[in-house]
XYZ file of C-alpha atoms in Angstrom:
672
model
C -2.121 -40.753 75.825
C 0.063 -40.034 72.605
C -2.599 -39.613 70.667
C -4.488 -36.704 73.307
C -1.105 -35.011 73.639
C -0.355 -34.811 70.045
C -4.209 -33.211 69.605
C -3.463 -30.917 72.645
C -0.530 -29.820 70.253
C -3.132 -29.521 67.562
C -5.305 -27.038 69.225
C -2.989 -24.697 70.508
C -1.473 -24.559 66.578
C -4.914 -24.431 64.736
C -6.970 -22.852 67.190
C -9.258 -26.035 66.787
C -11.798 -26.905 68.967
C -11.552 -29.581 71.967
C -12.887 -32.713 71.188
C -13.342 -35.824 72.983
C -9.843 -37.994 72.729
C -10.713 -40.687 71.564
C -12.457 -39.238 68.671
C -9.747 -37.747 67.542
C -7.593 -41.100 68.281
C -9.710 -42.240 65.658
C -9.079 -39.329 63.193
C -5.496 -39.471 63.741
C -5.161 -43.928 63.377
C -7.673 -43.951 60.324
C -8.210 -40.821 58.470
C -6.265 -38.787 55.887
C -5.886 -35.697 55.084
C -7.637 -33.189 52.623
C -6.270 -29.092 52.408
C -6.406 -26.359 50.546
C -4.798 -22.710 50.369
C -6.626 -19.756 49.812
C -4.913 -15.818 49.543
C -7.682 -13.907 51.442
C -10.063 -16.146 51.435
C -9.648 -16.934 47.657
C -8.389 -20.620 46.727
C -5.130 -20.449 45.026
C -3.426 -22.440 42.676
C 0.032 -20.653 42.467
C 2.804 -23.394 42.301
C 5.090 -20.665 44.233
C 2.672 -21.032 47.142
C 1.700 -24.806 46.710
C 5.364 -26.101 46.429
C 6.133 -24.354 49.476
C 3.023 -26.384 51.642
C 4.286 -29.523 53.215
C 1.304 -31.710 53.900
C -0.720 -32.801 51.295
C -3.988 -34.721 50.443
C -4.608 -38.368 51.235
C -1.149 -37.938 53.417
C -1.245 -38.167 57.199
C -1.539 -35.438 59.656
C 1.540 -33.899 60.830
C 1.853 -31.371 63.447
C 5.792 -31.063 61.884
C 5.193 -30.947 58.283
C 2.245 -28.344 59.125
C 4.469 -26.142 61.215
C 7.464 -26.019 58.507
C 4.847 -25.211 55.840
C 4.145 -22.093 58.126
C 7.551 -21.188 58.226
C 7.844 -21.493 54.404
C 5.809 -19.320 53.200
C 6.612 -16.759 55.854
C 10.327 -17.432 54.047
C 8.315 -16.822 50.852
C 8.609 -13.195 51.804
C 4.771 -12.047 50.479
C 2.927 -12.809 52.633
C 1.795 -10.163 56.074
C 0.815 -13.533 57.555
C -0.325 -16.774 57.653
C -3.527 -18.498 59.772
C -4.037 -21.927 59.337
C -7.626 -23.859 60.192
C -8.536 -27.863 60.575
C -11.907 -28.563 60.493
C -13.280 -31.977 60.142
C -14.620 -33.669 57.795
C -16.653 -37.347 55.387
C -13.334 -38.171 53.761
C -11.013 -36.498 57.216
C -9.232 -33.286 58.370
C -9.599 -29.898 56.405
C -6.536 -27.745 56.603
C -6.982 -24.481 55.372
C -3.707 -22.300 55.058
C -5.429 -18.171 55.150
C -2.839 -16.003 53.781
C -2.781 -12.595 54.057
C -0.380 -11.087 51.185
C 1.473 -8.094 51.674
C 1.153 -4.852 50.362
C 4.190 -2.638 48.856
C 4.185 0.861 49.881
C 4.357 2.465 46.288
C 3.616 5.604 47.435
C 4.373 7.954 50.120
C 2.342 11.065 51.001
C 2.913 13.157 53.939
C -0.469 15.778 55.709
C -1.270 18.037 58.095
C 0.673 21.641 58.491
C 3.078 21.369 55.994
C 2.493 25.263 55.202
C 4.420 25.867 58.388
C 7.712 27.877 58.269
C 10.625 25.757 58.522
C 8.679 22.299 57.269
C 9.980 21.295 54.357
C 8.327 18.196 52.368
C 10.341 17.495 50.063
C 13.241 17.497 53.338
C 10.816 15.032 55.097
C 10.840 13.045 51.903
C 14.601 12.344 51.127
C 15.509 11.599 55.395
C 12.810 9.062 55.191
C 13.811 7.220 51.295
C 18.038 7.721 52.037
C 17.003 5.912 55.046
C 14.311 2.582 54.124
C 14.251 3.601 50.157
C 11.852 4.444 47.485
C 9.892 1.340 48.466
C 9.681 0.670 52.295
C 8.683 -2.485 54.180
C 5.319 -1.484 55.605
C 6.500 -3.260 59.175
C 8.743 -0.362 59.847
C 6.380 2.538 59.347
C 7.360 3.364 62.774
C 10.806 3.222 62.443
C 9.756 5.515 59.140
C 8.310 8.170 61.518
C 10.903 7.962 64.224
C 13.375 9.211 61.436
C 10.452 12.151 60.125
C 10.343 13.392 63.946
C 13.962 13.520 64.218
C 14.714 15.411 61.738
C 11.561 18.089 62.684
C 13.314 17.663 65.849
C 16.661 18.830 64.964
C 14.804 21.764 62.635
C 13.198 23.407 66.126
C 10.253 21.011 66.506
C 11.459 19.294 69.657
C 7.598 18.135 70.207
C 7.047 16.895 66.313
C 4.876 14.054 66.516
C 4.741 11.820 63.261
C 1.616 9.247 63.253
C 1.917 6.322 60.150
C -1.174 5.316 58.389
C -1.432 2.847 55.656
C -4.342 2.334 53.150
C -4.131 -0.681 51.278
C -4.971 -1.606 47.937
C -5.565 -4.647 45.827
C -5.389 -5.718 42.381
C -2.333 -5.305 42.334
C -1.644 -5.600 46.448
C 0.365 -1.974 47.453
C -0.116 0.441 49.821
C 0.634 3.882 50.712
C 2.311 5.232 53.327
C 0.653 8.096 54.626
C 2.321 10.356 57.728
C 0.622 12.476 60.064
C 2.340 15.055 60.647
C 1.906 17.802 63.766
C 4.481 19.874 64.304
C 3.558 21.976 67.465
C 5.214 24.664 68.462
C 9.041 25.965 67.244
C 11.882 26.074 69.758
C 13.137 30.223 68.882
C 16.662 31.389 70.720
C 15.384 33.740 73.067
C 19.093 34.627 74.832
C 23.283 34.180 74.172
C 25.636 33.785 75.860
C 29.462 34.264 75.002
C 32.204 33.559 77.378
C 35.808 33.231 77.303
C 38.305 34.788 74.723
C 36.570 33.770 71.565
C 39.420 36.596 69.238
C 35.812 38.400 67.641
C 33.810 41.203 68.794
C 30.810 39.150 70.379
C 28.745 39.812 67.235
C 31.225 39.585 64.568
C 31.014 35.743 66.114
C 27.233 35.272 65.603
C 27.158 35.977 62.528
C 29.061 33.172 61.322
C 27.354 31.115 63.205
C 24.046 32.643 61.826
C 22.839 33.236 65.480
C 19.987 36.149 66.514
C 18.193 36.100 68.695
C 14.196 35.436 67.971
C 15.577 33.071 65.256
C 14.788 29.248 65.294
C 16.781 26.702 66.761
C 18.514 23.781 64.089
C 20.523 21.859 67.244
C 22.748 19.785 63.200
C 22.607 23.032 62.059
C 24.465 25.386 64.780
C 26.748 21.812 64.853
C 27.749 22.595 61.456
C 28.547 25.624 61.446
C 30.547 25.879 64.900
C 32.829 22.372 63.287
C 33.531 25.044 60.513
C 34.080 27.934 62.950
C 36.803 25.548 63.890
C 38.335 24.203 61.218
C 38.858 28.371 60.026
C 40.077 29.600 62.809
C 42.797 26.336 63.056
C 43.490 27.119 59.094
C 44.554 30.680 60.192
C 47.211 29.545 62.810
C 45.571 29.212 66.276
C 44.879 25.038 66.104
C 43.813 25.504 69.611
C 40.347 27.054 69.068
C 37.754 25.592 70.064
C 34.072 26.800 70.498
C 30.868 24.551 72.736
C 27.004 25.426 73.414
C 25.167 25.068 76.272
C 21.535 25.232 76.071
C 18.784 25.801 78.632
C 15.350 25.382 77.711
C 12.244 27.071 79.203
C 8.548 27.471 78.893
C 7.866 24.269 77.450
C 10.757 23.790 75.475
C 9.378 27.046 73.733
C 11.990 28.804 73.647
C 15.878 27.905 74.908
C 19.005 30.298 75.864
C 22.661 29.819 74.438
C 25.403 29.945 76.717
C 28.458 29.649 73.995
C 31.592 29.156 75.841
C 34.472 30.280 72.872
C 38.734 30.243 73.693
C 40.851 30.946 70.672
C 44.558 30.165 72.091
C 47.809 31.462 71.019
C 48.656 32.048 66.826
C 51.322 28.775 66.881
C 53.856 29.333 64.205
C 55.832 26.382 62.975
C 59.495 26.493 61.853
C 61.598 24.453 60.446
C 65.646 25.726 61.061
C 68.392 23.956 59.295
C 68.839 20.929 56.659
C 65.614 20.918 54.085
C 62.921 17.882 54.449
C 63.386 15.840 51.067
C 59.722 15.866 49.806
C 58.025 19.027 50.790
C 56.034 16.086 53.714
C 55.493 19.189 56.673
C 52.630 19.676 57.449
C 51.969 15.417 56.835
C 54.866 14.595 59.337
C 53.857 17.892 61.965
C 50.420 17.394 61.935
C 49.515 20.778 64.071
C 46.539 21.944 62.202
C 44.911 18.489 61.072
C 45.234 17.447 64.761
C 44.289 20.590 66.010
C 46.728 20.674 69.126
C 49.903 21.276 69.812
C 51.053 19.370 73.373
C 53.846 18.355 74.330
C 53.172 14.408 73.566
C 52.263 15.335 70.034
C 55.314 17.481 69.331
C 57.576 14.671 70.556
C 56.047 12.310 67.925
C 56.252 15.048 65.198
C 60.253 14.865 66.314
C 60.196 10.893 65.568
C 58.688 11.048 62.628
C 60.882 13.096 61.653
C 63.720 11.245 62.317
C 62.607 8.059 60.921
C 61.883 9.731 57.978
C 65.013 11.007 57.105
C 66.511 8.201 58.537
C 64.057 5.772 55.397
C 66.164 8.078 53.047
C 69.894 7.205 54.120
C 70.447 9.295 56.903
C 71.080 7.588 59.672
C 72.257 10.061 62.401
C 69.377 12.153 61.742
C 67.634 14.670 64.970
C 65.244 16.549 64.584
C 65.310 18.108 68.392
C 61.567 20.884 68.816
C 61.793 23.827 71.044
C 58.571 26.165 72.400
C 58.583 30.081 73.189
C 55.185 31.191 74.044
C 54.987 35.290 73.959
C 52.691 38.280 73.041
C 49.460 35.614 71.716
C 51.565 33.708 69.933
C 53.396 30.287 70.838
C 56.548 29.432 67.931
C 57.418 26.073 67.417
C 61.147 25.224 66.137
C 61.760 22.501 64.608
C 65.758 22.265 64.074
C 66.902 19.262 61.452
C 70.014 18.185 61.831
C 70.400 15.403 58.912
C 73.764 14.376 58.917
C 75.959 13.031 56.171
C 74.208 10.492 53.614
C 74.978 7.056 54.233
C 75.318 5.087 51.124
C 75.514 1.721 50.187
C 78.999 0.622 48.442
C 78.518 -2.772 48.685
C 76.103 -6.016 49.446
C 77.301 -9.481 51.134
C 75.699 -12.361 52.217
C 77.031 -15.485 53.963
C 76.184 -19.155 55.206
C 73.948 -19.192 52.382
C 74.362 -22.893 51.074
C 71.177 -23.891 50.164
C 70.505 -20.311 48.151
C 72.865 -18.736 46.197
C 73.794 -15.902 46.792
C 72.923 -14.929 42.470
C 69.284 -16.149 43.564
C 68.561 -14.051 46.164
C 70.760 -10.454 45.419
C 68.310 -9.965 42.441
C 65.532 -9.874 44.930
C 67.197 -6.654 47.818
C 65.751 -4.516 48.218
C 69.369 -2.566 49.092
C 71.700 -2.263 46.171
C 75.272 -1.125 45.442
C 74.731 2.852 45.111
C 72.041 3.610 46.515
C 71.490 5.269 50.212
C 70.865 3.086 53.129
C 67.118 2.630 54.561
C 66.767 0.595 58.003
C 62.906 -0.005 56.489
C 64.492 -1.504 53.770
C 67.120 -3.491 54.856
C 64.623 -4.774 57.506
C 62.647 -6.012 54.846
C 65.588 -7.755 53.376
C 65.884 -9.629 55.877
C 62.476 -10.587 56.605
C 62.562 -11.308 52.622
C 65.144 -14.126 52.943
C 63.749 -16.012 55.996
C 60.575 -15.974 54.419
C 62.357 -18.113 50.881
C 63.654 -19.899 53.403
C 61.152 -20.842 55.289
C 59.391 -21.801 52.114
C 62.251 -24.284 51.685
C 61.180 -26.138 54.598
C 63.347 -24.369 56.862
C 61.939 -23.401 59.402
C 64.283 -22.055 61.976
C 66.136 -19.873 59.821
C 67.825 -16.514 61.031
C 68.930 -13.736 58.918
C 70.926 -11.055 60.878
C 71.272 -7.461 58.699
C 74.578 -5.334 60.313
C 76.038 -2.650 58.553
C 79.196 -1.760 58.235
C 81.049 1.615 57.295
C 83.337 1.676 54.954
C 86.987 3.916 53.642
C 87.002 7.383 52.442
C 84.363 8.459 54.364
C 83.606 12.305 54.230
C 80.986 14.910 56.644
C 78.794 14.635 53.193
C 78.825 10.895 52.827
C 79.324 7.804 54.344
C 80.278 4.553 51.971
C 79.152 1.222 53.701
C 78.710 -2.093 53.467
C 75.727 -4.191 53.991
C 75.988 -7.639 55.323
C 73.643 -10.278 56.009
C 74.407 -13.492 58.003
C 72.664 -16.544 57.488
C 72.138 -19.126 59.280
C 69.446 -21.927 57.671
C 69.141 -24.716 60.536
C 67.937 -27.613 59.766
C 65.211 -28.709 56.612
C 62.035 -30.255 57.102
C 59.940 -32.051 54.421
C 57.167 -33.565 53.928
C 57.305 -37.758 54.557
C 54.043 -37.862 54.142
C 49.957 -36.136 54.455
C 46.977 -38.023 55.862
C 43.459 -37.291 56.350
C 41.616 -38.708 59.440
C 37.977 -38.771 59.846
C 36.739 -38.459 56.357
C 33.738 -40.541 56.334
C 32.301 -38.593 52.742
C 35.014 -37.121 50.413
C 38.060 -39.977 49.917
C 41.477 -39.083 50.572
C 43.037 -38.493 47.652
C 40.508 -35.857 46.270
C 41.186 -33.794 49.436
C 44.465 -33.982 49.229
C 44.390 -33.778 45.570
C 44.682 -29.478 45.558
C 46.954 -28.986 48.809
C 50.824 -27.479 48.651
C 52.100 -30.180 50.768
C 52.406 -33.843 49.280
C 55.413 -36.093 49.682
C 58.751 -34.833 49.630
C 58.094 -30.883 49.774
C 59.327 -28.513 52.039
C 57.251 -28.433 55.120
C 56.376 -24.570 55.723
C 54.236 -23.507 58.664
C 52.168 -21.454 56.235
C 51.413 -23.887 53.874
C 49.666 -26.474 56.496
C 47.579 -23.522 57.218
C 46.106 -22.608 53.730
C 46.039 -26.504 52.841
C 43.774 -26.509 56.123
C 41.695 -23.500 55.455
C 41.609 -24.888 51.791
C 39.719 -28.532 53.161
C 37.502 -26.257 54.730
C 36.686 -25.138 51.791
C 36.026 -28.115 49.696
C 33.588 -29.369 52.400
C 32.126 -26.305 51.916
C 31.200 -26.601 48.461
C 29.871 -29.582 48.862
C 27.409 -28.731 51.184
C 29.478 -29.408 54.965
C 29.572 -25.974 56.165
C 29.872 -26.609 59.121
C 33.169 -28.712 59.299
C 36.110 -27.958 61.552
C 39.562 -29.356 60.944
C 43.086 -29.650 63.307
C 46.196 -30.166 61.358
C 49.408 -31.209 63.452
C 52.856 -31.283 61.690
C 54.072 -34.768 63.197
C 57.816 -33.288 63.256
C 59.867 -36.126 63.955
C 63.042 -35.616 66.362
C 65.793 -34.109 64.242
C 63.021 -31.680 62.966
C 64.048 -33.544 59.187
C 60.623 -35.602 58.483
C 56.638 -33.971 58.504
C 54.124 -36.533 59.023
C 51.522 -34.056 58.613
C 47.677 -35.315 59.555
C 44.670 -33.621 59.174
C 41.868 -34.110 61.701
C 38.333 -33.711 60.143
C 35.210 -33.543 61.299
C 32.734 -33.639 59.503
C 29.366 -32.593 60.332
C 25.936 -32.861 58.685
C 25.641 -32.126 54.993
C 22.876 -29.723 53.852
C 20.730 -30.585 50.971
C 19.051 -27.911 49.722
C 14.960 -28.773 50.064
C 12.962 -25.625 48.356
C 14.594 -23.388 46.104
C 12.386 -19.906 46.801
C 12.646 -16.594 44.166
C 10.822 -13.616 45.529
C 10.864 -10.098 44.821
C 10.729 -10.775 41.457
C 7.443 -9.143 40.029
C 8.585 -8.365 36.216
C 10.940 -10.838 35.995
C 10.204 -14.462 34.833
C 10.870 -17.184 37.579
C 12.348 -19.587 34.453
C 14.776 -16.493 34.051
C 16.015 -16.246 37.740
C 16.570 -20.611 38.303
C 18.204 -20.772 34.708
C 20.871 -18.160 36.467
C 21.449 -20.454 39.370
C 23.770 -23.267 39.539
C 22.185 -24.919 43.058
C 18.820 -26.877 42.251
C 16.138 -28.760 44.760
C 18.060 -31.716 46.255
C 21.668 -30.397 45.578
C 24.169 -30.441 48.643
C 24.193 -26.708 49.465
C 27.234 -25.104 48.486
C 28.879 -21.908 48.946
C 30.999 -21.686 45.687
C 27.157 -22.673 44.068
C 25.392 -19.984 46.401
C 28.238 -17.208 45.384
C 28.022 -17.974 41.870
C 25.115 -17.762 41.261
C 24.580 -14.683 43.120
C 27.230 -13.345 40.702
C 25.518 -14.585 37.625
C 22.429 -12.657 39.250
C 23.732 -9.470 40.039
C 25.454 -9.493 36.413
C 22.081 -9.535 34.488
C 21.450 -6.038 35.231
C 18.317 -6.367 36.233
C 18.054 -6.399 39.642
C 19.657 -3.397 42.334
C 20.234 -6.011 45.218
C 20.658 -9.686 45.618
C 20.264 -11.817 48.440
C 20.619 -15.769 48.909
C 19.863 -16.664 52.340
C 18.924 -20.367 54.491
C 16.532 -20.851 56.214
C 16.412 -23.961 58.903
C 13.403 -25.917 59.394
C 12.898 -29.091 61.255
C 15.634 -31.168 59.161
C 18.938 -29.688 60.810
C 20.199 -31.787 56.829
C 18.043 -29.441 54.896
C 17.724 -25.921 54.261
C 15.380 -24.156 51.938
C 17.422 -21.495 49.492
C 15.166 -17.832 49.987
C 16.584 -16.092 46.788
C 15.721 -11.874 47.325
C 15.878 -9.310 44.648
C 15.388 -6.418 44.303
C 14.571 -5.093 40.704
C 16.167 -2.088 38.697
C 14.233 0.272 36.563
C 12.743 -1.246 33.425
C 13.768 2.218 31.552
C 16.465 4.463 31.826
C 16.354 7.485 29.804
C 19.638 9.691 28.523
C 20.115 13.304 27.269
C 22.285 15.548 26.342
C 23.095 18.897 24.814
C 26.568 20.819 23.404
C 27.436 23.346 20.801
C 30.168 22.631 18.186
C 32.346 25.628 17.602
C 33.671 25.369 13.381
C 35.341 27.528 10.815
C 33.676 27.201 7.460
C 34.654 28.543 3.895
C 31.485 30.341 2.183
C 31.695 31.549 -1.118
C 33.160 34.524 -0.292
C 36.751 32.085 0.245
C 36.676 33.932 3.617
C 36.340 31.796 6.383
C 33.622 32.176 9.202
C 32.845 31.097 12.369
C 30.206 28.665 12.759
C 28.420 27.622 16.241
C 26.378 24.389 15.792
C 23.622 23.143 18.239
C 24.125 19.267 19.327
C 21.755 16.955 20.947
C 21.416 13.754 21.846
C 18.380 11.347 23.222
C 18.526 8.129 24.644
C 16.007 5.806 25.911
C 16.312 1.653 26.600
C 14.078 -0.831 28.253
C 15.103 -3.685 30.181
C 13.830 -6.975 30.796
C 10.858 -7.665 28.469
C 8.368 -10.215 28.042
C 9.675 -11.185 32.231
C 13.371 -11.901 30.154
C 16.656 -11.088 30.456
C 15.473 -8.775 26.538
C 16.791 -4.804 26.326
C 16.364 -2.463 23.511
C 17.669 0.807 23.077
C 17.523 3.437 20.855
C 19.943 6.383 20.251
C 19.514 9.283 18.810
C 21.414 12.591 17.461
C 21.132 15.818 15.331
C 23.049 18.996 14.449
C 21.553 22.028 13.781
C 24.084 23.921 11.308
C 23.246 26.195 8.248
C 21.544 25.191 4.781
C 24.112 27.556 2.985
C 27.817 28.304 2.458
C 26.786 30.983 1.907
C 25.501 31.729 5.398
C 21.953 33.563 3.259
C 19.074 31.319 4.076
C 17.898 29.511 7.490
C 19.441 26.035 9.383
C 18.537 22.368 9.008
C 19.684 19.540 10.326
C 22.741 18.951 8.817
C 23.544 15.794 11.320
C 22.119 12.992 12.472
C 21.990 9.679 13.667
C 19.150 6.918 15.022
C 20.572 3.871 16.188
C 18.348 0.998 18.133
C 19.446 -2.916 19.547
C 17.536 -5.002 20.377
C 19.401 -8.236 22.550
C 18.144 -11.316 23.597
C 20.318 -13.585 25.373
C 20.340 -17.723 25.161
C 18.316 -17.483 22.207
C 15.735 -20.239 22.249
C 17.543 -21.294 25.142
C 21.637 -22.116 23.777
C 23.919 -20.123 23.977
C 23.931 -17.956 21.511
C 23.356 -14.442 22.107
C 20.630 -12.443 19.226
C 21.663 -8.990 18.582
């Protein structure tokens, strides 16, 4: 029965013909497997393909191995389809993997009514390439067609149809993506109705929006012009100006009637009275124009912002009420600012501190003698002192700042004494640090890099940092699903902490196969040399990140991505390194003019102009390795005769060539 059930699975997977269970049992029990790999009907010996196929000649037939081989081949990113066939032969069962290669798109063409007014092939190409790049995946061709259709609809072709088609070529495998454009009828504006009070004539409004009867209906362009119109009206003081458009389509969407609703609103005039605002931050504190509103909530927030800003400068009694006055189409908003006296620090004292001396804390304070009193700085200093104590084990420390007015106050200035009252509380020291559940990593190795150690102060934040550090240590060893919880183990008097880290390691992930895809010019050996992880190594997080960084630093690739591919074995992963190569050739050029004073034979200085130009060409990734060659040239054209009677020549020129080969002959030395 097991043999029969197994054959059903084989038939489903491989598409084999039904066979009697007794015969299949005989093959499964007594025969071995031969195999070959074909790419488009041609047998291949490419090691990058063969290494993925788990089934080996002479090995027992394993459904799991066949299934995983199909998954691995897909993960390589080189094949569009993978088919498997099993045929009974005299030696056993022959398994054939038929691989259909991917054909990357190397060219994009547009056909159809491209000469119709309003159609712009360059715009369509740009829209497609901005979304999916110059070489999009063939499988996304219908998505690309929708991008082109959306662009046509934005230009008024509301019923445009774009049909994608692939033309496949071989040796090398490539494809041309052809878009057949059927734009259909373009929608035009049949009528325009303006309602509301725009504050200008209807014709002036339409001219600013670029609208007229008979013009094409371009939805996105109209939206952009409406936004620009509103921004300009707000800049003129009409901060509540609004403009909306409603569309009514007729005759099968061939024509559209537009209804514009415009409201200019009152012109807003913001006035500041009383004391000036230091720093000129009026627009930042009162963002009426930026918000496009002058409602009461925004004005109350603006008054509060002004007061908080002034109090941060030392004016603790600052007030900034506002008043709204509307008349003759104008809204006048007046902020009356009263700063009050400036509170200046005359002395800073600390009390209650026995563990930390005042001499150690005072240099770290932001509040200083002679400076204006800032409530923000005062609160920040209190938090700083508490943090210093907590790092020394005083978890329950409290710091209460207070301000006491001193003598000699006037209407312009009030001297104050700042006091920080410190309640230290009990200091907690680490008594022990233990690990529980660490089966694979010794506790000594884990504890070596922790901040919490016996005899040191206990700091709750440090315990969280250590917990994350332990998780990172496990991730770097391939334990990516490790979970760690921490218990401070405080004693009854909170003076001792017996810290316990409970570790659930989970499985260690091992790299099964290392798959490198996307490299057409760069040799696989060049990429493997930079990888800090190999087949059979633990799948460590640091090794993966460092490998990706080293590959990016080569300068050969636009993008580098390293991803994991799980398969049947939960403890093993395939690592897929996907690269997108940069252009191998770079060209630079430029020119300019140099002006200089030159003494001629007549002993008179004359102004001369010397045209200059440079040209640079470079090529990297030579012979599939990280080699590069570069040629730089520069010339300057000047008159050859100081008297200015003869012609010009190349009086200054430079030719500079470089060649670089990292890791010469496989060593750590670079050749330049």
